[in-house]
PDB file of C-alpha atoms in Angstrom:
ATOM      1  CA  UNK A   5      24.131-205.657  13.640  1.00 56.00           C
ATOM      2  CA  UNK A   6      21.577-208.315  14.574  1.00 59.00           C
ATOM      3  CA  UNK A   7      20.049-208.095  11.114  1.00 56.00           C
ATOM      4  CA  UNK A   8      23.488-208.514   9.522  1.00 53.00           C
ATOM      5  CA  UNK A   9      24.258-211.526  11.719  1.00 51.00           C
ATOM      6  CA  UNK A  10      20.913-213.085  10.799  1.00 49.00           C
ATOM      7  CA  UNK A  11      21.556-212.495   7.089  1.00 48.00           C
ATOM      8  CA  UNK A  12      25.019-214.038   7.268  1.00 53.00           C
ATOM      9  CA  UNK A  13      23.617-217.051   9.114  1.00 54.00           C
ATOM     10  CA  UNK A  14      20.934-217.514   6.453  1.00 55.00           C
ATOM     11  CA  UNK A  15      23.555-217.721   3.714  1.00 70.00           C
ATOM     12  CA  UNK A  16      26.123-219.866   5.489  1.00 88.00           C
ATOM     13  CA  UNK A  17      26.928-222.977   3.401  1.00 92.00           C
ATOM     14  CA  UNK A  18      24.873-225.999   4.410  1.00 95.00           C
ATOM     15  CA  UNK A  19      25.341-228.098   1.251  1.00 97.00           C
ATOM     16  CA  UNK A  20      28.314-228.914  -0.949  1.00 96.00           C
ATOM     17  CA  UNK A  21      29.358-230.871  -4.033  1.00 97.00           C
ATOM     18  CA  UNK A  22      31.629-233.706  -2.922  1.00 97.00           C
ATOM     19  CA  UNK A  23      34.172-235.787  -4.785  1.00 97.00           C
ATOM     20  CA  UNK A  24      34.223-238.879  -2.520  1.00 97.00           C
ATOM     21  CA  UNK A  25      37.464-240.739  -1.769  1.00 97.00           C
ATOM     22  CA  UNK A  26      36.874-244.465  -2.280  1.00 95.00           C
ATOM     23  CA  UNK A  27      40.381-245.861  -2.863  1.00 96.00           C
ATOM     24  CA  UNK A  28      41.322-247.966   0.229  1.00 95.00           C
ATOM     25  CA  UNK A  29      45.012-247.196  -0.316  1.00 96.00           C
ATOM     26  CA  UNK A  30      44.350-243.499   0.279  1.00 97.00           C
ATOM     27  CA  UNK A  31      42.128-244.006   3.319  1.00 96.00           C
ATOM     28  CA  UNK A  32      44.550-246.463   4.956  1.00 96.00           C
ATOM     29  CA  UNK A  33      47.516-244.139   4.359  1.00 96.00           C
ATOM     30  CA  UNK A  34      45.653-241.189   5.856  1.00 97.00           C
ATOM     31  CA  UNK A  35      44.690-243.320   8.854  1.00 96.00           C
ATOM     32  CA  UNK A  36      48.402-244.048   9.381  1.00 95.00           C
ATOM     33  CA  UNK A  37      49.179-240.308   9.381  1.00 96.00           C
ATOM     34  CA  UNK A  38      46.332-239.594  11.796  1.00 96.00           C
ATOM     35  CA  UNK A  39      47.500-242.342  14.175  1.00 96.00           C
ATOM     36  CA  UNK A  40      51.074-241.025  14.097  1.00 95.00           C
ATOM     37  CA  UNK A  41      49.894-237.487  14.929  1.00 96.00           C
ATOM     38  CA  UNK A  42      47.616-238.650  17.740  1.00 95.00           C
ATOM     39  CA  UNK A  43      50.480-240.618  19.305  1.00 95.00           C
ATOM     40  CA  UNK A  44      52.396-237.351  19.586  1.00 94.00           C
ATOM     41  CA  UNK A  45      49.427-235.196  20.649  1.00 94.00           C
ATOM     42  CA  UNK A  46      46.367-237.048  21.966  1.00 94.00           C
ATOM     43  CA  UNK A  47      44.267-233.866  21.969  1.00 94.00           C
ATOM     44  CA  UNK A  48      44.208-233.811  18.163  1.00 95.00           C
ATOM     45  CA  UNK A  49      42.138-236.995  18.001  1.00 94.00           C
ATOM     46  CA  UNK A  50      39.120-234.648  18.069  1.00 94.00           C
ATOM     47  CA  UNK A  51      40.395-232.893  14.940  1.00 95.00           C
ATOM     48  CA  UNK A  52      40.575-235.973  12.719  1.00 96.00           C
ATOM     49  CA  UNK A  53      38.228-236.565   9.776  1.00 96.00           C
ATOM     50  CA  UNK A  54      36.776-240.085   9.723  1.00 94.00           C
ATOM     51  CA  UNK A  55      37.880-242.267   6.818  1.00 93.00           C
ATOM     52  CA  UNK A  56      34.273-242.612   5.613  1.00 94.00           C
ATOM     53  CA  UNK A  57      33.966-238.813   5.351  1.00 96.00           C
ATOM     54  CA  UNK A  58      37.077-238.182   3.251  1.00 97.00           C
ATOM     55  CA  UNK A  59      36.311-236.105   0.167  1.00 97.00           C
ATOM     56  CA  UNK A  60      37.354-233.163  -1.983  1.00 97.00           C
ATOM     57  CA  UNK A  61      34.928-230.228  -1.777  1.00 96.00           C
ATOM     58  CA  UNK A  62      34.118-228.928  -5.261  1.00 95.00           C
ATOM     59  CA  UNK A  63      31.490-226.296  -4.487  1.00 95.00           C
ATOM     60  CA  UNK A  64      29.819-224.795  -1.403  1.00 95.00           C
ATOM     61  CA  UNK A  65      26.239-223.492  -1.364  1.00 95.00           C
ATOM     62  CA  UNK A  66      23.278-222.551   0.800  1.00 94.00           C
ATOM     63  CA  UNK A  67      19.948-224.287   0.173  1.00 95.00           C
ATOM     64  CA  UNK A  68      17.068-222.841   2.212  1.00 92.00           C
ATOM     65  CA  UNK A  69      14.222-225.245   1.398  1.00 94.00           C
ATOM     66  CA  UNK A  70      13.129-228.348  -0.505  1.00 96.00           C
ATOM     67  CA  UNK A  71      12.498-226.319  -3.658  1.00 96.00           C
ATOM     68  CA  UNK A  72      16.097-225.082  -3.716  1.00 96.00           C
ATOM     69  CA  UNK A  73      17.349-228.614  -3.009  1.00 96.00           C
ATOM     70  CA  UNK A  74      15.371-229.841  -6.025  1.00 97.00           C
ATOM     71  CA  UNK A  75      16.850-227.038  -8.152  1.00 97.00           C
ATOM     72  CA  UNK A  76      20.347-227.998  -6.999  1.00 97.00           C
ATOM     73  CA  UNK A  77      19.678-231.633  -7.952  1.00 97.00           C
ATOM     74  CA  UNK A  78      18.718-230.467 -11.463  1.00 96.00           C
ATOM     75  CA  UNK A  79      21.855-228.315 -11.693  1.00 96.00           C
ATOM     76  CA  UNK A  80      24.060-231.268 -10.726  1.00 96.00           C
ATOM     77  CA  UNK A  81      22.340-233.394 -13.363  1.00 95.00           C
ATOM     78  CA  UNK A  82      23.047-230.728 -16.001  1.00 94.00           C
ATOM     79  CA  UNK A  83      26.706-230.732 -14.955  1.00 94.00           C
ATOM     80  CA  UNK A  84      26.994-234.372 -16.068  1.00 93.00           C
ATOM     81  CA  UNK A  85      26.474-233.395 -19.717  1.00 91.00           C
ATOM     82  CA  UNK A  86      29.377-230.944 -19.481  1.00 90.00           C
ATOM     83  CA  UNK A  87      31.593-233.531 -17.751  1.00 89.00           C
ATOM     84  CA  UNK A  88      30.980-236.207 -20.352  1.00 89.00           C
ATOM     85  CA  UNK A  89      31.749-233.716 -23.115  1.00 90.00           C
ATOM     86  CA  UNK A  90      34.952-232.612 -21.350  1.00 87.00           C
ATOM     87  CA  UNK A  91      36.283-236.079 -20.526  1.00 87.00           C
ATOM     88  CA  UNK A  92      35.084-237.869 -23.695  1.00 85.00           C
ATOM     89  CA  UNK A  93      35.364-241.239 -21.992  1.00 83.00           C
ATOM     90  CA  UNK A  94      38.951-240.648 -20.830  1.00 87.00           C
ATOM     91  CA  UNK A  95      39.957-241.960 -17.411  1.00 90.00           C
ATOM     92  CA  UNK A  96      41.228-239.252 -15.060  1.00 92.00           C
ATOM     93  CA  UNK A  97      43.513-240.297 -12.187  1.00 94.00           C
ATOM     94  CA  UNK A  98      43.719-237.846  -9.288  1.00 95.00           C
ATOM     95  CA  UNK A  99      47.080-238.339  -7.615  1.00 96.00           C
ATOM     96  CA  UNK A 100      47.453-237.404  -3.930  1.00 97.00           C
ATOM     97  CA  UNK A 101      50.922-236.789  -2.520  1.00 96.00           C
ATOM     98  CA  UNK A 102      52.400-234.716   0.288  1.00 95.00           C
ATOM     99  CA  UNK A 103      50.848-232.794   3.191  1.00 95.00           C
ATOM    100  CA  UNK A 104      50.242-229.074   3.615  1.00 94.00           C
ATOM    101  CA  UNK A 105      48.105-226.819   5.834  1.00 94.00           C
ATOM    102  CA  UNK A 106      45.918-223.709   5.897  1.00 93.00           C
ATOM    103  CA  UNK A 107      47.173-221.293   8.574  1.00 91.00           C
ATOM    104  CA  UNK A 108      48.093-224.299  10.769  1.00 91.00           C
ATOM    105  CA  UNK A 109      44.360-224.777  11.375  1.00 94.00           C
ATOM    106  CA  UNK A 110      43.649-227.395   8.688  1.00 95.00           C
ATOM    107  CA  UNK A 111      45.819-230.303   7.562  1.00 95.00           C
ATOM    108  CA  UNK A 112      45.299-231.685   4.070  1.00 97.00           C
ATOM    109  CA  UNK A 113      46.778-234.013   1.463  1.00 97.00           C
ATOM    110  CA  UNK A 114      47.769-232.254  -1.761  1.00 95.00           C
ATOM    111  CA  UNK A 115      46.418-233.098  -5.189  1.00 94.00           C
ATOM    112  CA  UNK A 116      49.431-233.117  -7.531  1.00 91.00           C
ATOM    113  CA  UNK A 117      47.921-234.215 -10.850  1.00 83.00           C
ATOM    114  CA  UNK A 118      44.958-233.130 -13.029  1.00 84.00           C
ATOM    115  CA  UNK A 119      44.187-230.115 -10.831  1.00 88.00           C
ATOM    116  CA  UNK A 120      43.424-228.021 -13.931  1.00 91.00           C
ATOM    117  CA  UNK A 121      40.591-230.352 -14.956  1.00 91.00           C
ATOM    118  CA  UNK A 122      39.058-230.181 -11.481  1.00 92.00           C
ATOM    119  CA  UNK A 123      39.293-226.398 -11.441  1.00 92.00           C
ATOM    120  CA  UNK A 124      37.545-226.226 -14.819  1.00 92.00           C
ATOM    121  CA  UNK A 125      34.804-228.564 -13.570  1.00 93.00           C
ATOM    122  CA  UNK A 126      34.326-226.527 -10.373  1.00 93.00           C
ATOM    123  CA  UNK A 127      34.081-223.240 -12.287  1.00 92.00           C
ATOM    124  CA  UNK A 128      31.520-224.649 -14.731  1.00 92.00           C
ATOM    125  CA  UNK A 129      29.447-226.147 -11.915  1.00 94.00           C
ATOM    126  CA  UNK A 130      29.482-222.779 -10.160  1.00 94.00           C
ATOM    127  CA  UNK A 131      28.079-221.070 -13.283  1.00 93.00           C
ATOM    128  CA  UNK A 132      25.369-223.715 -13.778  1.00 95.00           C
ATOM    129  CA  UNK A 133      24.202-223.445 -10.143  1.00 95.00           C
ATOM    130  CA  UNK A 134      24.266-219.640 -10.114  1.00 93.00           C
ATOM    131  CA  UNK A 135      22.296-219.452 -13.366  1.00 94.00           C
ATOM    132  CA  UNK A 136      19.557-221.428 -11.596  1.00 94.00           C
ATOM    133  CA  UNK A 137      19.541-218.948  -8.705  1.00 92.00           C
ATOM    134  CA  UNK A 138      21.543-221.072  -6.240  1.00 92.00           C
ATOM    135  CA  UNK A 139      23.974-219.096  -4.086  1.00 85.00           C
ATOM    136  CA  UNK A 140      27.071-221.197  -4.754  1.00 87.00           C
ATOM    137  CA  UNK A 141      30.827-220.758  -4.677  1.00 82.00           C
ATOM    138  CA  UNK A 142      33.298-218.696  -2.671  1.00 75.00           C
ATOM    139  CA  UNK A 143      35.153-215.458  -3.250  1.00 69.00           C
ATOM    140  CA  UNK A 144      38.541-217.121  -2.839  1.00 73.00           C
ATOM    141  CA  UNK A 145      40.015-219.190  -5.671  1.00 78.00           C
ATOM    142  CA  UNK A 146      39.201-222.903  -5.747  1.00 85.00           C
ATOM    143  CA  UNK A 147      42.113-225.042  -4.512  1.00 89.00           C
ATOM    144  CA  UNK A 148      41.327-228.785  -4.607  1.00 92.00           C
ATOM    145  CA  UNK A 149      42.607-230.571  -1.495  1.00 94.00           C
ATOM    146  CA  UNK A 150      41.835-233.555   0.743  1.00 96.00           C
ATOM    147  CA  UNK A 151      41.307-232.474   4.361  1.00 97.00           C
ATOM    148  CA  UNK A 152      42.133-235.058   7.020  1.00 97.00           C
ATOM    149  CA  UNK A 153      42.177-232.889  10.156  1.00 96.00           C
ATOM    150  CA  UNK A 154      40.905-229.466  11.231  1.00 95.00           C
ATOM    151  CA  UNK A 155      40.668-227.670  14.560  1.00 93.00           C
ATOM    152  CA  UNK A 156      37.169-226.390  13.777  1.00 90.00           C
ATOM    153  CA  UNK A 157      35.748-229.897  14.362  1.00 89.00           C
ATOM    154  CA  UNK A 158      35.783-229.176  18.108  1.00 88.00           C
ATOM    155  CA  UNK A 159      35.215-225.847  19.883  1.00 87.00           C
ATOM    156  CA  UNK A 160      36.723-227.332  23.017  1.00 88.00           C
ATOM    157  CA  UNK A 161      39.848-228.294  21.070  1.00 88.00           C
ATOM    158  CA  UNK A 162      40.221-224.803  19.604  1.00 84.00           C
ATOM    159  CA  UNK A 163      40.464-223.402  23.130  1.00 87.00           C
ATOM    160  CA  UNK A 164      43.309-225.832  23.913  1.00 89.00           C
ATOM    161  CA  UNK A 165      45.192-225.826  20.598  1.00 89.00           C
ATOM    162  CA  UNK A 166      45.672-222.610  18.629  1.00 90.00           C
ATOM    163  CA  UNK A 167      47.866-224.065  15.879  1.00 93.00           C
ATOM    164  CA  UNK A 168      48.729-227.550  14.606  1.00 93.00           C
ATOM    165  CA  UNK A 169      52.478-228.100  14.750  1.00 92.00           C
ATOM    166  CA  UNK A 170      53.683-229.154  11.276  1.00 91.00           C
ATOM    167  CA  UNK A 171      56.458-231.219  12.893  1.00 93.00           C
ATOM    168  CA  UNK A 172      53.780-233.713  13.941  1.00 93.00           C
ATOM    169  CA  UNK A 173      53.468-234.924  10.340  1.00 93.00           C
ATOM    170  CA  UNK A 174      56.989-234.135   9.152  1.00 92.00           C
ATOM    171  CA  UNK A 175      57.647-237.809   8.268  1.00 91.00           C
ATOM    172  CA  UNK A 176      54.748-237.743   5.774  1.00 93.00           C
ATOM    173  CA  UNK A 177      55.502-234.373   4.141  1.00 91.00           C
ATOM    174  CA  UNK A 178      56.174-235.997   0.736  1.00 93.00           C
ATOM    175  CA  UNK A 179      54.340-239.295   1.221  1.00 95.00           C
ATOM    176  CA  UNK A 180      52.466-240.751  -1.785  1.00 96.00           C
ATOM    177  CA  UNK A 181      48.913-241.606  -0.709  1.00 96.00           C
ATOM    178  CA  UNK A 182      47.473-243.049  -3.928  1.00 96.00           C
ATOM    179  CA  UNK A 183      45.230-242.236  -6.888  1.00 96.00           C
ATOM    180  CA  UNK A 184      41.468-241.709  -7.007  1.00 96.00           C
ATOM    181  CA  UNK A 185      39.674-242.282 -10.310  1.00 94.00           C
ATOM    182  CA  UNK A 186      37.388-239.368 -11.129  1.00 93.00           C
ATOM    183  CA  UNK A 187      33.969-240.991 -11.522  1.00 92.00           C
ATOM    184  CA  UNK A 188      31.366-239.444  -9.193  1.00 95.00           C
ATOM    185  CA  UNK A 189      30.090-236.220  -7.630  1.00 97.00           C
ATOM    186  CA  UNK A 190      27.541-236.016  -4.797  1.00 98.00           C
ATOM    187  CA  UNK A 191      25.251-233.257  -3.539  1.00 97.00           C
ATOM    188  CA  UNK A 192      25.727-233.602   0.231  1.00 98.00           C
ATOM    189  CA  UNK A 193      24.205-232.000   3.327  1.00 97.00           C
ATOM    190  CA  UNK A 194      26.439-230.675   6.096  1.00 95.00           C
ATOM    191  CA  UNK A 195      23.662-230.780   8.701  1.00 94.00           C
ATOM    192  CA  UNK A 196      21.620-233.934   8.036  1.00 95.00           C
ATOM    193  CA  UNK A 197      22.571-237.186   9.764  1.00 95.00           C
ATOM    194  CA  UNK A 198      25.518-238.956   8.170  1.00 95.00           C
ATOM    195  CA  UNK A 199      25.317-242.445   6.682  1.00 95.00           C
ATOM    196  CA  UNK A 200      26.407-245.502   8.783  1.00 93.00           C
ATOM    197  CA  UNK A 201      29.796-245.607   7.005  1.00 92.00           C
ATOM    198  CA  UNK A 202      30.500-242.009   8.062  1.00 94.00           C
ATOM    199  CA  UNK A 203      29.818-240.417   4.670  1.00 96.00           C
ATOM    200  CA  UNK A 204      27.513-237.425   4.382  1.00 97.00           C
ATOM    201  CA  UNK A 205      23.779-237.522   3.674  1.00 97.00           C
ATOM    202  CA  UNK A 206      23.532-237.501  -0.105  1.00 97.00           C
ATOM    203  CA  UNK A 207      20.638-235.843  -1.970  1.00 97.00           C
ATOM    204  CA  UNK A 208      21.782-236.805  -5.454  1.00 96.00           C
ATOM    205  CA  UNK A 209      24.785-238.106  -7.431  1.00 96.00           C
ATOM    206  CA  UNK A 210      26.145-238.163 -10.962  1.00 96.00           C
ATOM    207  CA  UNK A 211      28.370-241.011 -12.146  1.00 93.00           C
ATOM    208  CA  UNK A 212      30.551-240.916 -15.246  1.00 84.00           C
ATOM    209  CA  UNK A 213      33.578-242.671 -16.756  1.00 70.00           C
ATOM    210  CA  UNK A 214      34.807-246.166 -15.941  1.00 60.00           C
ATOM    211  CA  UNK A 215      35.448-246.514 -12.206  1.00 56.00           C
ATOM    212  CA  UNK A 216      36.215-250.256 -12.369  1.00 46.00           C
ATOM    213  CA  UNK A 217      37.980-250.349 -15.723  1.00 40.00           C
ATOM    214  CA  UNK A 218      40.922-252.260 -14.243  1.00 41.00           C
ATOM    215  CA  UNK A 219      38.806-255.036 -12.747  1.00 41.00           C
ATOM    216  CA  UNK A 220      38.709-258.417 -14.569  1.00 41.00           C
ATOM    217  CA  UNK A 221      35.673-259.250 -16.688  1.00 41.00           C
ATOM    218  CA  UNK A 222      33.734-262.551 -16.577  1.00 42.00           C
ATOM    219  CA  UNK A 223      35.921-264.198 -19.238  1.00 44.00           C
ATOM    220  CA  UNK A 224      39.081-263.357 -17.295  1.00 41.00           C
ATOM    221  CA  UNK A 225      37.568-264.735 -14.077  1.00 44.00           C
ATOM    222  CA  UNK A 226      36.624-268.016 -15.817  1.00 43.00           C
ATOM    223  CA  UNK A 227      40.121-268.312 -17.280  1.00 44.00           C
ATOM    224  CA  UNK A 228      41.655-267.666 -13.873  1.00 44.00           C
ATOM    225  CA  UNK A 229      39.441-270.324 -12.284  1.00 46.00           C
ATOM    226  CA  UNK A 230      40.503-272.877 -14.915  1.00 47.00           C
ATOM    227  CA  UNK A 231      44.183-272.129 -14.299  1.00 49.00           C
ATOM    228  CA  UNK A 232      43.732-272.572 -10.564  1.00 47.00           C
ATOM    229  CA  UNK A 233      42.019-275.955 -11.072  1.00 46.00           C
ATOM    230  CA  UNK A 234      44.696-277.101 -13.543  1.00 54.00           C
ATOM    231  CA  UNK A 235      47.473-276.114 -11.144  1.00 51.00           C
ATOM    232  CA  UNK A 236      45.761-277.998  -8.315  1.00 53.00           C
ATOM    233  CA  UNK A 237      45.427-281.158 -10.455  1.00 49.00           C
ATOM    234  CA  UNK A 238      49.053-281.011 -11.599  1.00 58.00           C
ATOM    235  CA  UNK A 239      50.208-280.582  -8.028  1.00 59.00           C
ATOM    236  CA  UNK A 240      48.169-283.600  -6.901  1.00 57.00           C
ATOM    237  CA  UNK A 241      49.563-285.780  -9.734  1.00 54.00           C
ATOM    238  CA  UNK A 242      53.116-284.703  -8.954  1.00 67.00           C
ATOM    239  CA  UNK A 243      52.623-285.533  -5.275  1.00 65.00           C
ATOM    240  CA  UNK A 244      51.197-288.965  -6.195  1.00 61.00           C
ATOM    241  CA  UNK A 245      54.188-289.755  -8.451  1.00 67.00           C
ATOM    242  CA  UNK A 246      56.666-288.734  -5.762  1.00 69.00           C
ATOM    243  CA  UNK A 247      54.929-290.973  -3.192  1.00 68.00           C
ATOM    244  CA  UNK A 248      54.918-293.883  -5.656  1.00 67.00           C
ATOM    245  CA  UNK A 249      58.628-293.470  -6.351  1.00 69.00           C
ATOM    246  CA  UNK A 250      59.416-293.379  -2.649  1.00 67.00           C
ATOM    247  CA  UNK A 251      57.487-296.616  -2.072  1.00 65.00           C
ATOM    248  CA  UNK A 252      59.342-298.288  -4.971  1.00 63.00           C
ATOM    249  CA  UNK A 253      62.699-297.404  -3.448  1.00 61.00           C
ATOM    250  CA  UNK A 254      61.639-298.902  -0.123  1.00 60.00           C
ATOM    251  CA  UNK A 255      60.748-302.310  -1.675  1.00 57.00           C
ATOM    252  CA  UNK A 256      63.162-305.285  -1.864  1.00 52.00           C
ATOM    253  CA  UNK A 257      65.343-305.105  -4.998  1.00 51.00           C
ATOM    254  CA  UNK A 258      65.325-308.970  -5.761  1.00 46.00           C
ATOM    255  CA  UNK A 259      64.885-309.921  -9.473  1.00 46.00           C
ATOM    256  CA  UNK A 260      61.576-311.718  -8.834  1.00 45.00           C
ATOM    257  CA  UNK A 261      60.070-308.801  -6.863  1.00 44.00           C
ATOM    258  CA  UNK A 262      61.495-306.257  -9.274  1.00 42.00           C
ATOM    259  CA  UNK A 263      60.011-308.182 -12.174  1.00 43.00           C
ATOM    260  CA  UNK A 264      56.676-308.445 -10.369  1.00 46.00           C
ATOM    261  CA  UNK A 265      56.784-304.770  -9.576  1.00 44.00           C
ATOM    262  CA  UNK A 266      57.579-303.948 -13.188  1.00 44.00           C
ATOM    263  CA  UNK A 267      54.750-306.203 -14.349  1.00 48.00           C
ATOM    264  CA  UNK A 268      52.391-304.581 -11.862  1.00 48.00           C
ATOM    265  CA  UNK A 269      53.482-301.148 -13.003  1.00 47.00           C
ATOM    266  CA  UNK A 270      52.906-302.165 -16.626  1.00 45.00           C
ATOM    267  CA  UNK A 271      49.400-303.422 -15.777  1.00 48.00           C
ATOM    268  CA  UNK A 272      48.644-300.220 -13.879  1.00 47.00           C
ATOM    269  CA  UNK A 273      49.990-298.220 -16.808  1.00 47.00           C
ATOM    270  CA  UNK A 274      47.805-300.159 -19.230  1.00 50.00           C
ATOM    271  CA  UNK A 275      44.772-299.522 -17.027  1.00 47.00           C
ATOM    272  CA  UNK A 276      45.629-295.797 -16.829  1.00 51.00           C
ATOM    273  CA  UNK A 277      46.044-295.620 -20.624  1.00 50.00           C
ATOM    274  CA  UNK A 278      42.719-297.436 -21.062  1.00 43.00           C
TER     275      UNK A 278
END
């Protein structure tokens, strides 16, 4: 029995392939759900996943030493070739909507679009890692999801709360959280110290596709700057004309003064034209 326990402990997952969540709309929406749940049950604050740690787990594995970590880095790098061939430069939006749970122990946001592509990627990654001798993958079928709370985060909490009541997040059951552009995978450690922003220690990453395709380029930024300056100038001229007209109305309307004013305006106009 002791030998079996030791063997199981040796092969417990300690690394994983992460699809990080970087869209602020998603993280802010999840924070709102977490706050609403905590207001109803303060104990569950210990079950919440920090916004910086939000991710979709693609593949679990056990890496025993630096040599295996290096092998896993190579396997992830090989996966990039497959990804680029699969996507062919196409942008893939991962849409997150609605909340579900695993046995009332884990609360997660559902992925409702492009799940087939992710499942194909996960299966191919699993083959690549296993061919290199890395113990990767699980027996159960891959189901992409975004975990935002789980009782296993705290042993103390698990003694107090046996199940998470689904009524606590009933108002968000069908809530749309936002889209994440598929552009990066990380090889992360479960045990090493997390980064300052709350994200996991990362051994290696692969980046693909166009993450910032919707952002303006330099030409667009220059054009926008010009429009802002032009609008500011037009506004200033309009304000000046309005003030001038107001002053004209306030002056005495006698023929001599009107004539002088007209003459003065003509001179000013000539100077402006010059």
